[in-house]
Short mmCIF file of C-alpha atoms in Angstrom, two decimals:
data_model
loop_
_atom_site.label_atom_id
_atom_site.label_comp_id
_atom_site.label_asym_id
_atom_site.label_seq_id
_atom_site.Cartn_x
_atom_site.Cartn_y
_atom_site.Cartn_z
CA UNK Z 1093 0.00 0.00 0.00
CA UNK Z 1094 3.28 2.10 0.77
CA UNK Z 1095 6.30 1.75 -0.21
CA UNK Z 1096 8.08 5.00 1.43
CA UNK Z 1097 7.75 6.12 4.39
CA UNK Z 1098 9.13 8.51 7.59
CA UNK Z 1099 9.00 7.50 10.87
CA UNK Z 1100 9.25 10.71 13.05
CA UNK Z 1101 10.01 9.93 17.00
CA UNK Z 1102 11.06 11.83 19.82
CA UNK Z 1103 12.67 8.53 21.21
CA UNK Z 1104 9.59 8.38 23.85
CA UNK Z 1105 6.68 7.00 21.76
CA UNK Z 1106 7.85 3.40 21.02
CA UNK Z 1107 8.22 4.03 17.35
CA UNK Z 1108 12.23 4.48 17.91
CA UNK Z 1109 11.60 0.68 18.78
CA UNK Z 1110 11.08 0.31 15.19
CA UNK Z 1111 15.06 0.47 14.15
CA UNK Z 1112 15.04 -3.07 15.20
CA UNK Z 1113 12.31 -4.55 12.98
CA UNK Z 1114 13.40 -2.92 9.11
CA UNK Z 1115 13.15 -6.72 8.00
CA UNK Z 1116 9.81 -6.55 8.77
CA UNK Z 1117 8.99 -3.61 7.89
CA UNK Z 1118 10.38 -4.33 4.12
CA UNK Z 1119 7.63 -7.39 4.35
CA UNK Z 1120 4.53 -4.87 4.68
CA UNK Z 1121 5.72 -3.60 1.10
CA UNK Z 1122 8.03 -0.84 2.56
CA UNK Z 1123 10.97 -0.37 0.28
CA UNK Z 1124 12.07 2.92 2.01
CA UNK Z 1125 12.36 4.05 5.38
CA UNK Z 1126 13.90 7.36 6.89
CA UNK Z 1127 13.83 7.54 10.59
CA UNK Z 1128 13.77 11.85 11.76
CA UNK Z 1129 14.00 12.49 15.28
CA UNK Z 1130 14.46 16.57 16.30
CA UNK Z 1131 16.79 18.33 18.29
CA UNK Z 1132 15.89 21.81 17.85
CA UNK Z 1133 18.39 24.54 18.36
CA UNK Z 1134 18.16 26.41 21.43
CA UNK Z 1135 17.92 29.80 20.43
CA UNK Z 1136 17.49 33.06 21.95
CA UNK Z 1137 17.83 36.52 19.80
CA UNK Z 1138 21.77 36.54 20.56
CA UNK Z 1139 22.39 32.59 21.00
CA UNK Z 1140 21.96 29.70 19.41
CA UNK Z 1141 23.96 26.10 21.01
CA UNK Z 1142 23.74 22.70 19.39
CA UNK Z 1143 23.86 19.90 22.07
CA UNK Z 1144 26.33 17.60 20.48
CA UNK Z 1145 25.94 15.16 23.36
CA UNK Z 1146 21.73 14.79 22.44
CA UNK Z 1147 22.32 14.26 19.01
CA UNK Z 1148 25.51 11.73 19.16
CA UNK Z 1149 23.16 10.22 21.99
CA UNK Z 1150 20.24 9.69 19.03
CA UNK Z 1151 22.82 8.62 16.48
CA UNK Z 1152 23.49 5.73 18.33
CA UNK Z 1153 19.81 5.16 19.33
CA UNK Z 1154 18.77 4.68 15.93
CA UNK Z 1155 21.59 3.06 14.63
CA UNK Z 1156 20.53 -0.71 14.75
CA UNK Z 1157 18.07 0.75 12.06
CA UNK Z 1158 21.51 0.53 9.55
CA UNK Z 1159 22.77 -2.66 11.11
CA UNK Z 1160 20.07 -5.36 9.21
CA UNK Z 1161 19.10 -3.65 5.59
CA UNK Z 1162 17.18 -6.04 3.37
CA UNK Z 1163 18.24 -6.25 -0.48
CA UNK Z 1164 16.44 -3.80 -2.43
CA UNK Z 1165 15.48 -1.39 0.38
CA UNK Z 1166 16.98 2.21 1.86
CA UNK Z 1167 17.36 3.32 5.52
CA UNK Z 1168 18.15 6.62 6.69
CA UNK Z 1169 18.16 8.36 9.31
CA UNK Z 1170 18.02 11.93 10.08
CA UNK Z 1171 19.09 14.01 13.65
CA UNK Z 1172 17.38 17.57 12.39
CA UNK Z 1173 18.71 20.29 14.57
CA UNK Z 1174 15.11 22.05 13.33
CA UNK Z 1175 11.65 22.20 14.79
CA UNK Z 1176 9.64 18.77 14.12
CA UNK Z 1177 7.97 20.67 11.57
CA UNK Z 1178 10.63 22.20 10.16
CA UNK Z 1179 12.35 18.94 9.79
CA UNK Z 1180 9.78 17.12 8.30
CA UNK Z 1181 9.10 20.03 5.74
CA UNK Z 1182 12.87 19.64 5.28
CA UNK Z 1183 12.52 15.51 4.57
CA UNK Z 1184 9.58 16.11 2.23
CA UNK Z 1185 11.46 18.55 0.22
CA UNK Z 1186 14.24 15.84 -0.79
CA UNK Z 1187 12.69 12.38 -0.55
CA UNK Z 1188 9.35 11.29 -1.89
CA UNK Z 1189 7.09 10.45 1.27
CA UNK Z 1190 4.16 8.61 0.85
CA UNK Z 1191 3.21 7.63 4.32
CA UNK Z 1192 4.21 9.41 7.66
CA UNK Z 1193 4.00 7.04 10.91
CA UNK Z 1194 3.87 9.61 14.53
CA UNK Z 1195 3.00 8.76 17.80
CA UNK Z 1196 0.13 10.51 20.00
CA UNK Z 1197 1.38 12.51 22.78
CA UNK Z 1198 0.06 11.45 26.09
CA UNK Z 1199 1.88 13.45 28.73
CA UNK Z 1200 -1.47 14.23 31.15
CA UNK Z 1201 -4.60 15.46 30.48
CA UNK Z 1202 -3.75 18.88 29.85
CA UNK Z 1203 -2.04 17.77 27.31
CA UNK Z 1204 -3.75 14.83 26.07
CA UNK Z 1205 -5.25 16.33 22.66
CA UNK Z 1206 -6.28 14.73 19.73
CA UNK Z 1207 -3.11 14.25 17.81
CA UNK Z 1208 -1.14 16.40 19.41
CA UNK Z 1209 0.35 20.05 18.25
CA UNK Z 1210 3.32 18.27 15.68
CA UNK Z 1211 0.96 16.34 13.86
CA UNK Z 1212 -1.39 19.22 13.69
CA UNK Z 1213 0.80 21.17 12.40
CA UNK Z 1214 2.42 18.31 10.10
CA UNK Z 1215 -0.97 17.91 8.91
CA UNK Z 1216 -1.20 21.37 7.48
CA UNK Z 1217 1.44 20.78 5.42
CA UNK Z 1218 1.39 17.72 3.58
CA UNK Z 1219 -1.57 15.86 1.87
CA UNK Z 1220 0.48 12.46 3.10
CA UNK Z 1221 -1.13 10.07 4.90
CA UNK Z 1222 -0.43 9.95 8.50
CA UNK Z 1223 -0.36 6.57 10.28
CA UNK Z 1224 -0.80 7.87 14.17
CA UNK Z 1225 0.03 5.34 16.96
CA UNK Z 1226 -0.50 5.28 21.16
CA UNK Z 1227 3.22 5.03 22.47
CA UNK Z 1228 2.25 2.68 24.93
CA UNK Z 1229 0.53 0.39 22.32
CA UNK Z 1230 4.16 0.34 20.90
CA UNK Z 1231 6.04 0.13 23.99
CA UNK Z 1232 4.80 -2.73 25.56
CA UNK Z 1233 5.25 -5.11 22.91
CA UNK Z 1234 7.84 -7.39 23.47
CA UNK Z 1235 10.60 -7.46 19.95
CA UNK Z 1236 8.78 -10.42 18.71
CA UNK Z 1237 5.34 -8.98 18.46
CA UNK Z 1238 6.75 -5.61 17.30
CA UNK Z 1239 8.48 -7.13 14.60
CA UNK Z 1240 5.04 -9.28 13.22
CA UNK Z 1241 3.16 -6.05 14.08
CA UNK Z 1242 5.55 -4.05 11.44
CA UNK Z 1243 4.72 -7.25 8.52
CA UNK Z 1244 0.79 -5.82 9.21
CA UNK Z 1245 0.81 -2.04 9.23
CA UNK Z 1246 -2.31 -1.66 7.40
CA UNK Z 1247 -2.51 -5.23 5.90
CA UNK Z 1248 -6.31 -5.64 7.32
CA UNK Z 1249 -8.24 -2.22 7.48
CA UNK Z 1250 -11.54 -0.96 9.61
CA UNK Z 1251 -13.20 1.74 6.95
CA UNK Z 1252 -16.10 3.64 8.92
CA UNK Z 1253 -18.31 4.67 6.05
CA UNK Z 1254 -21.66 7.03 6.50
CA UNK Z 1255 -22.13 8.42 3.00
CA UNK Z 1256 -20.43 11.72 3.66
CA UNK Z 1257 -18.07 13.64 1.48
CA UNK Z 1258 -15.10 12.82 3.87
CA UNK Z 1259 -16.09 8.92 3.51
CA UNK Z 1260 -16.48 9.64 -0.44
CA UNK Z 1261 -12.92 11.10 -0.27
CA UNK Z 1262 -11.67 8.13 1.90
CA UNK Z 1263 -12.84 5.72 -0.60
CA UNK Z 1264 -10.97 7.48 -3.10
CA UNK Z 1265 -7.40 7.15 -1.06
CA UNK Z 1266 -8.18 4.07 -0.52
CA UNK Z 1267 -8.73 3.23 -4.16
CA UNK Z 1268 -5.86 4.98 -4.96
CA UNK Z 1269 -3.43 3.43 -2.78
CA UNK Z 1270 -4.66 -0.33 -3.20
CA UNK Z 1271 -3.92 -0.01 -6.88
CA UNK Z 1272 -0.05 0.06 -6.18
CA UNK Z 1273 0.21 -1.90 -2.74
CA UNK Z 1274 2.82 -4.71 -2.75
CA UNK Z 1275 1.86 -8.09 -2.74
CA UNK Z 1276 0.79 -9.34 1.01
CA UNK Z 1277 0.29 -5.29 2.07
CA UNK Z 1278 -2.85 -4.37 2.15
CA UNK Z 1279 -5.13 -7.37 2.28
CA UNK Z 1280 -8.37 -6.62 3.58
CA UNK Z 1281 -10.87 -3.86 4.74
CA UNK Z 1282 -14.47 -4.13 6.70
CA UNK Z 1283 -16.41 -1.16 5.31
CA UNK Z 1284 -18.72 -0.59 8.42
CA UNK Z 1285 -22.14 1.68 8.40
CA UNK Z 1286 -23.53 2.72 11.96
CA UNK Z 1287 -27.11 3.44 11.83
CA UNK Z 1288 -28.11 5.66 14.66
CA UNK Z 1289 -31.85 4.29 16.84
CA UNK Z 1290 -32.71 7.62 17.06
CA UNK Z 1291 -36.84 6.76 15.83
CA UNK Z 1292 -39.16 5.13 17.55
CA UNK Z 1293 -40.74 3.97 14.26
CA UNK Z 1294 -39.41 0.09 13.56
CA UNK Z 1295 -40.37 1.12 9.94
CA UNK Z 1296 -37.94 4.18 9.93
CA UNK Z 1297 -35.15 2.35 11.57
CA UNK Z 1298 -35.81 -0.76 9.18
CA UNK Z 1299 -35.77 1.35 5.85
CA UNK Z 1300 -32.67 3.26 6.89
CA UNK Z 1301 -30.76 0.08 7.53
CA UNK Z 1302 -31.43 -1.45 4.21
CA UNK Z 1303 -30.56 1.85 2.50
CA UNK Z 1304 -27.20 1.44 4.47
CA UNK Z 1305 -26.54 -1.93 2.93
CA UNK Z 1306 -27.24 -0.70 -0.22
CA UNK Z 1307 -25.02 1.89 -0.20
CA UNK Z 1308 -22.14 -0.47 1.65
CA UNK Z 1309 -22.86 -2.96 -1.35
CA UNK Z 1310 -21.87 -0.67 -4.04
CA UNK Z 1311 -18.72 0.92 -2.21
CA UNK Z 1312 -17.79 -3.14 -1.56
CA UNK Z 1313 -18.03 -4.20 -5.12
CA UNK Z 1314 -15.58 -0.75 -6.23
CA UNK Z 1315 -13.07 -1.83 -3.86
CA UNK Z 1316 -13.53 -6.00 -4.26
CA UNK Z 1317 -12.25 -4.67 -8.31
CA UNK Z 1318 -8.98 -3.98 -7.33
CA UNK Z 1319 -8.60 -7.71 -5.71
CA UNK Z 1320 -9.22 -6.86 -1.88
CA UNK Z 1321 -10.95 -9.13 0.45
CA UNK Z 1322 -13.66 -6.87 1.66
CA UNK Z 1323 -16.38 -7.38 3.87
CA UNK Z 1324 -19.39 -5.08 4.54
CA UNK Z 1325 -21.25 -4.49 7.75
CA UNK Z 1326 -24.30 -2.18 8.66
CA UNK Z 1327 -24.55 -1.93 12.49
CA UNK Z 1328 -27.45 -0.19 14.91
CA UNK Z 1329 -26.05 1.55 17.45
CA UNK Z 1330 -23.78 4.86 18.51
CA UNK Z 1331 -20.98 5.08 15.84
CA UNK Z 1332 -17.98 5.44 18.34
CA UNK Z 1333 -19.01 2.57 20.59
CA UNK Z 1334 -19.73 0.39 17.21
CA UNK Z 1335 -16.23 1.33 15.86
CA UNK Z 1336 -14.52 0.57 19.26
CA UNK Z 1337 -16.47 -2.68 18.82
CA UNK Z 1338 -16.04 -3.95 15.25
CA UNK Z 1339 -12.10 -3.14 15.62
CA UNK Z 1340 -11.98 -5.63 18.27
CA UNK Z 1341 -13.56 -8.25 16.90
CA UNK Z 1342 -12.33 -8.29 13.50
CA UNK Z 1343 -9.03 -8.40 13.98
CA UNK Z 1344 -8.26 -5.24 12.42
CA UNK Z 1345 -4.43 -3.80 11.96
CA UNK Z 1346 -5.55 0.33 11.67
CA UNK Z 1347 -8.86 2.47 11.74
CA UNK Z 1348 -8.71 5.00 8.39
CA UNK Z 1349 -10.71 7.95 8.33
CA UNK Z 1350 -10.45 11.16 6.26
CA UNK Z 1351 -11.50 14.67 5.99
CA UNK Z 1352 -11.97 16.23 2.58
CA UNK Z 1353 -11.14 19.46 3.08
CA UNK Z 1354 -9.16 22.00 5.60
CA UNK Z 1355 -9.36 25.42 5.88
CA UNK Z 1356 -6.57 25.59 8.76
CA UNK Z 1357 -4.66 23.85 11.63
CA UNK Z 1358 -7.97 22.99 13.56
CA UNK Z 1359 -10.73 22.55 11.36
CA UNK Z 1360 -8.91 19.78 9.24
CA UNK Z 1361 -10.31 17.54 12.10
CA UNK Z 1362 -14.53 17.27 9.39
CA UNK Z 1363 -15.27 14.10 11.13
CA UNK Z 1364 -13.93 15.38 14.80
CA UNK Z 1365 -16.86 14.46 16.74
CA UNK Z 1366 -15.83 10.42 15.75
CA UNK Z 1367 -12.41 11.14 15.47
CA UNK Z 1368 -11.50 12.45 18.42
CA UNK Z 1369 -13.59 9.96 20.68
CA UNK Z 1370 -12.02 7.21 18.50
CA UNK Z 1371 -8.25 8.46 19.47
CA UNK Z 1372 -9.26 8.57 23.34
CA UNK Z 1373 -11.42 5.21 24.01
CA UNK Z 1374 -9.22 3.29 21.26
CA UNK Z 1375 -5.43 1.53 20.97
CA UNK Z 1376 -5.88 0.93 17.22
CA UNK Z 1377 -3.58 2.86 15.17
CA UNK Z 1378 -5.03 5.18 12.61
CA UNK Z 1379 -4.95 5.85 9.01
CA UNK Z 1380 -5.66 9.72 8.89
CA UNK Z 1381 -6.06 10.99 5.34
CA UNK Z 1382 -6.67 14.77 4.10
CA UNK Z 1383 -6.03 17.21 1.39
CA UNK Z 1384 -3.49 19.87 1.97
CA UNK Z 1385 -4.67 23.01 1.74
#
């Protein structure tokens, strides 16, 4: 599904665990990876230092990433002396990016926001897909599991659809990604509907879910043409706790969702009233589409 991608880690989320798994992270079609973890400058308006120790201290962190290279594949990695932002606008500018893995910040409630300020602000600069992880997801997983975790990125994908532009434009990505995924990537997907009780009629509620299917059966048979296993489900219930609940029990390796459009830094976040309820209650990773712009 991707074949590049940039792991960006502040060597607290779990994902600087990844240097240890580029084997298997060349089996979920990866054929590029550039690992970017920022140091910025500490300036003031008549100073500016470099801490040598923090970056040789990163250098060596990341290193086993350049220790275990597959044939055919390219690691890098980068110790930016910029702002995360500035760094990753930096990355972008010289190597083509088509998938950007971050973790969620969760440093206390104050803090504890929806993907935290760096991806925000990441997000207003790139149309690449972000692939947003909980740290402690990543850091309890013993090597082993990390390693078979990295072979299923996005192999078997949760797809909430309601029939809104932003699930139109999800569709789309996802179209347009499956059409060049490696063999073994990207596998799978459960398109799932959530029809809201919110009529006492039986009729009402009946008609609406067999409109649902209808719609699910069409979107099903676009993406079936491009050779994915796809399953369709129409559920009656509230759409977070329905989410939360088909990702569990389908064995699902990432949530995607989308917005279609953004006018700035905080109203990129279309389908916040599911999105943000999905990143509290849920460990998933997810697949966050959205145009730049």
């Amino acid at each position: 599904m991707f074949e590049r991608a940039l792991i960006c880690t502040d060597l607290f989320d779990g994902l600087h665990r990844l240097v240890h798994c580029v084997p298997h992270l060349a089996l979920s079609g990866l054929k590029q990876v550039i690992f970017l973890h920022s140091i910025p400058v500490w300036e003031q308006p008549t100073l500016a230092a470099v801490d040598q120790a923090k970056i040789d201290a990163a250098k060596e962190k990341l290193s086993p990433a350049l220790a275990n290279i597959p044939d055919g594949m390219t690691v890098i990695v980068e110790i930016s002396n910029r702002r995360p932002v500035d760094a990753v606008r930096e990355i972008l500018a010289h190597h083509s990016i088509d998938v950007i893995l971050m973790g969620n910040p969760m440093r206390g409630a104050v803090q504890e926001k929806l993907f935290g300020s760096t991806s925000l602000a990441i997000a207003g600069i790139t149309d690449i897909p972000l692939l947003i992880f909980r740290p402690q997801l990543l850091s309890v997983y013993t090597r082993d599991e990390l390693a078979l975790r990295c072979q299923h990125l996005w192999k078997h994908l949760l797809i909430p659809y309601d029939g809104s532009p932003d699930a139109i434009y999800l569709i789309e990505q996802i179209e347009k990604y499956a059409q060049t995924r490696a063999p073994g990537s990207f596998e799978q997907c459960l398109l799932l509907r959530v029809v809201e009780n919110i009529s006492r009629d039986p009729g009402v509620t009946e008609y609406r879910l067999n409109d649902a299917r209808r719609e699910l059966e069409s979107v099903q048979a676009r993406l079936e043409k491009l050779g994915l296993q796809v399953q369709s489900e129409v559920r009656l219930g509230t759409p977070v706790l329905e989410v939360l609940t088909a990702a569990e029990e389908n064995d699902i390796s990432a949530i995607a969702v989308a917005t279609s459009h953004r006018s700035n830094m905080l109203e990129w976040l279309a389908v916040r009233r599911i999105n943000e309820d999905i990143l509290h209650q849920l460990w998933f990773p997810l697949l966050f589409f959205s145009p730049k712009g």
